[in-house]
Amino acid sequence: MATIMEDRDARTGRWLRMLVWGGALLAWLVPLTAKLFVPGMLWTPFDFIVWGVMLLVAAGLCEIGLRLSGQLAYRAAMVVAVGTSFLMAWSNLAVGIIGDEDNPLNQMFFGVIAIAVTGSFLVRFRSRGMAIVMAVTAAAQSSTAFIALAHEQFVFVIVGIFALGWLLSAWLFREAARAEAPKPELRG
């Protein structure tokens, strides 16, 4: 019975890895195709390099997450956390979340990602600890909206969307931790 489950998990892992890496390749090809066919596309070679590096880092982190556990909840939690980080960094670098990309207040969003990364290493990527780290990251994310408001910037909606990503990841990690917990024996 265990080998059937292990085979299924291995197949699922292979499909998920192909999906992640194929998605990264497709995401890299979209602006390249646009550059070739849309006049006025303003991407420089540097933009393509940065985009490629961001996609490689995100896909690589997803790959690591997919290998850390065979549980679907853990894998999904990692993909959601990496995706939230990726979307936040991308939007921050492209246009800026507060004002334009040159606004120094935007640096605090990279601090939120640093909290998630540092916390992940501190808890050694274990499900229960990751759930706590993602919840703390969501709280840190939420605090950025109040800091921005103190500087007369209203970003509650976008910050709320990112915080929901962190909270979804926390919930999925919690579910993975529950599945890992030993079941109590019934005594009769």
CSV table of C-alpha atoms in Angstrom, one decimal:
chain,number,residue,atom,x,y,z
A,1,MET,CA,0.0,0.0,0.0
A,2,ALA,CA,2.8,2.4,0.9
A,3,THR,CA,4.5,1.9,-2.5
A,4,ILE,CA,1.3,2.8,-4.3
A,5,MET,CA,1.1,6.1,-2.4
A,6,GLU,CA,4.8,6.8,-3.0
A,7,ASP,CA,4.4,6.1,-6.7
A,8,ARG,CA,1.4,8.5,-6.8
A,9,ASP,CA,3.3,11.2,-4.9
A,10,ALA,CA,6.3,10.8,-7.2
A,11,ARG,CA,4.1,11.1,-10.3
A,12,THR,CA,2.3,14.1,-8.8
A,13,GLY,CA,5.7,15.7,-8.0
A,14,ARG,CA,6.9,15.2,-11.6
A,15,TRP,CA,3.8,16.8,-13.0
A,16,LEU,CA,4.0,19.7,-10.6
A,17,ARG,CA,7.7,20.3,-11.4
A,18,MET,CA,6.9,20.2,-15.2
A,19,LEU,CA,4.0,22.7,-14.6
A,20,VAL,CA,6.3,25.0,-12.6
A,21,TRP,CA,9.2,25.0,-15.0
A,22,GLY,CA,6.9,25.1,-18.1
A,23,GLY,CA,5.0,28.0,-16.6
A,24,ALA,CA,8.3,29.9,-15.9
A,25,LEU,CA,9.4,29.3,-19.5
A,26,LEU,CA,6.0,30.4,-20.8
A,27,ALA,CA,6.1,33.5,-18.6
A,28,TRP,CA,9.5,34.4,-20.0
A,29,LEU,CA,8.3,34.0,-23.6
A,30,VAL,CA,5.3,36.2,-23.2
A,31,PRO,CA,7.2,39.5,-23.1
A,32,LEU,CA,9.7,38.2,-25.6
A,33,THR,CA,6.9,37.5,-28.0
A,34,ALA,CA,5.4,40.9,-27.3
A,35,LYS,CA,8.7,42.6,-28.0
A,36,LEU,CA,8.9,40.9,-31.4
A,37,PHE,CA,5.3,41.7,-32.4
A,38,VAL,CA,4.2,44.8,-30.5
A,39,PRO,CA,5.7,48.1,-31.6
A,40,GLY,CA,6.7,50.3,-28.7
A,41,MET,CA,7.4,47.5,-26.2
A,42,LEU,CA,10.0,49.2,-24.0
A,43,TRP,CA,11.8,46.2,-22.5
A,44,THR,CA,15.6,46.3,-22.7
A,45,PRO,CA,17.9,43.3,-22.6
A,46,PHE,CA,18.4,44.1,-18.9
A,47,ASP,CA,14.7,43.8,-18.3
A,48,PHE,CA,14.6,40.4,-19.9
A,49,ILE,CA,17.6,39.3,-17.7
A,50,VAL,CA,15.9,40.5,-14.5
A,51,TRP,CA,12.6,38.8,-15.5
A,52,GLY,CA,14.5,35.6,-16.3
A,53,VAL,CA,16.4,35.6,-13.0
A,54,MET,CA,13.2,36.3,-11.1
A,55,LEU,CA,11.4,33.4,-12.8
A,56,LEU,CA,14.4,31.1,-12.2
A,57,VAL,CA,14.6,31.9,-8.6
A,58,ALA,CA,10.8,31.4,-8.2
A,59,ALA,CA,10.8,28.1,-10.1
A,60,GLY,CA,13.8,27.0,-8.2
A,61,LEU,CA,12.2,27.7,-4.8
A,62,CYS,CA,9.1,25.9,-5.9
A,63,GLU,CA,11.2,22.9,-6.9
A,64,ILE,CA,12.8,22.9,-3.5
A,65,GLY,CA,9.4,23.1,-1.9
A,66,LEU,CA,8.1,20.2,-4.0
A,67,ARG,CA,11.0,18.1,-2.9
A,68,LEU,CA,10.8,18.9,0.8
A,69,SER,CA,7.5,17.0,1.3
A,70,GLY,CA,5.3,14.6,-0.6
A,71,GLN,CA,2.1,16.2,0.9
A,72,LEU,CA,0.0,18.1,-1.4
A,73,ALA,CA,-0.9,20.7,1.3
A,74,TYR,CA,2.8,21.4,1.9
A,75,ARG,CA,3.6,21.7,-1.8
A,76,ALA,CA,0.7,24.0,-2.4
A,77,ALA,CA,1.7,26.1,0.6
A,78,MET,CA,5.2,26.5,-0.8
A,79,VAL,CA,3.9,27.4,-4.3
A,80,VAL,CA,1.5,30.0,-2.8
A,81,ALA,CA,4.3,31.5,-0.6
A,82,VAL,CA,6.7,31.7,-3.5
A,83,GLY,CA,4.0,33.1,-5.8
A,84,THR,CA,3.1,35.8,-3.3
A,85,SER,CA,6.7,36.8,-3.0
A,86,PHE,CA,7.2,36.7,-6.7
A,87,LEU,CA,4.1,38.9,-7.5
A,88,MET,CA,5.0,41.4,-4.7
A,89,ALA,CA,8.6,41.7,-5.9
A,90,TRP,CA,7.6,41.9,-9.6
A,91,SER,CA,4.9,44.6,-9.0
A,92,ASN,CA,7.2,46.5,-6.8
A,93,LEU,CA,10.1,46.5,-9.3
A,94,ALA,CA,7.9,47.2,-12.3
A,95,VAL,CA,5.7,50.1,-11.1
A,96,GLY,CA,6.1,50.3,-7.4
A,97,ILE,CA,3.3,49.5,-4.9
A,98,ILE,CA,3.5,52.9,-3.2
A,99,GLY,CA,3.8,55.7,-5.8
A,100,ASP,CA,6.4,54.7,-8.4
A,101,GLU,CA,9.2,52.1,-8.3
A,102,ASP,CA,11.7,54.7,-7.0
A,103,ASN,CA,9.7,55.5,-3.8
A,104,PRO,CA,11.9,54.5,-0.8
A,105,LEU,CA,8.8,53.2,1.1
A,106,ASN,CA,8.6,50.3,-1.4
A,107,GLN,CA,11.7,48.8,0.2
A,108,MET,CA,9.6,47.7,3.2
A,109,PHE,CA,7.9,45.1,0.9
A,110,PHE,CA,11.2,43.4,0.3
A,111,GLY,CA,11.5,43.4,4.1
A,112,VAL,CA,8.3,41.4,4.3
A,113,ILE,CA,9.8,38.8,1.9
A,114,ALA,CA,13.0,38.8,4.0
A,115,ILE,CA,10.8,37.9,7.1
A,116,ALA,CA,9.3,35.0,5.2
A,117,VAL,CA,12.7,33.7,4.0
A,118,THR,CA,14.5,34.2,7.3
A,119,GLY,CA,11.7,32.6,9.3
A,120,SER,CA,11.6,29.6,6.9
A,121,PHE,CA,15.2,28.9,7.5
A,122,LEU,CA,14.8,29.4,11.3
A,123,VAL,CA,12.1,26.8,11.4
A,124,ARG,CA,14.0,24.5,9.0
A,125,PHE,CA,11.0,24.5,6.6
A,126,ARG,CA,8.9,22.3,9.0
A,127,SER,CA,5.2,22.5,8.4
A,128,ARG,CA,4.1,23.7,11.9
A,129,GLY,CA,6.9,26.3,12.0
A,130,MET,CA,6.2,27.4,8.4
A,131,ALA,CA,2.5,28.0,9.4
A,132,ILE,CA,3.6,30.4,12.1
A,133,VAL,CA,6.2,32.1,9.9
A,134,MET,CA,3.6,32.7,7.2
A,135,ALA,CA,1.1,34.1,9.7
A,136,VAL,CA,3.8,36.5,11.1
A,137,THR,CA,4.6,37.4,7.5
A,138,ALA,CA,0.9,38.2,6.9
A,139,ALA,CA,0.9,40.5,10.0
A,140,ALA,CA,4.1,42.2,8.8
A,141,GLN,CA,2.5,42.6,5.3
A,142,SER,CA,-0.6,44.2,6.9
A,143,SER,CA,1.5,46.6,8.9
A,144,THR,CA,2.9,48.0,5.6
A,145,ALA,CA,-0.5,49.4,4.8
A,146,PHE,CA,-0.5,51.4,8.0
A,147,ILE,CA,3.0,52.7,7.5
A,148,ALA,CA,2.0,53.8,4.0
A,149,LEU,CA,-1.1,55.5,5.4
A,150,ALA,CA,1.1,57.4,7.8
A,151,HIS,CA,2.8,58.8,4.6
A,152,GLU,CA,-0.6,59.6,3.0
A,153,GLN,CA,-0.6,56.6,0.7
A,154,PHE,CA,-3.6,54.3,0.5
A,155,VAL,CA,-2.6,50.7,-0.4
A,156,PHE,CA,-4.9,48.6,1.8
A,157,VAL,CA,-6.4,46.7,-1.2
A,158,ILE,CA,-3.1,45.5,-2.7
A,159,VAL,CA,-1.5,44.9,0.7
A,160,GLY,CA,-4.7,42.9,1.6
A,161,ILE,CA,-4.3,40.7,-1.4
A,162,PHE,CA,-0.7,39.9,-0.6
A,163,ALA,CA,-1.6,39.3,3.1
A,164,LEU,CA,-4.3,36.8,1.9
A,165,GLY,CA,-1.6,35.0,0.0
A,166,TRP,CA,0.5,34.7,3.1
A,167,LEU,CA,-2.6,33.6,5.2
A,168,LEU,CA,-3.5,31.0,2.6
A,169,SER,CA,0.0,29.6,2.7
A,170,ALA,CA,-0.1,29.6,6.6
A,171,TRP,CA,-3.4,27.6,6.5
A,172,LEU,CA,-2.0,25.1,4.0
A,173,PHE,CA,1.1,24.6,6.1
A,174,ARG,CA,-1.1,24.1,9.1
A,175,GLU,CA,-3.0,21.4,7.3
A,176,ALA,CA,0.2,19.7,6.3
A,177,ALA,CA,1.3,19.8,10.0
A,178,ARG,CA,-2.0,18.2,11.0
A,179,ALA,CA,-1.5,15.4,8.5
A,180,GLU,CA,2.0,14.8,9.8
A,181,ALA,CA,0.9,14.6,13.5
A,182,PRO,CA,0.6,11.1,14.8
A,183,LYS,CA,-2.9,9.8,15.3
A,184,PRO,CA,-3.8,8.8,18.9
A,185,GLU,CA,-4.5,5.2,19.5
A,186,LEU,CA,-8.0,4.2,20.6
A,187,ARG,CA,-8.0,2.0,23.7
A,188,GLY,CA,-10.9,-0.1,24.4
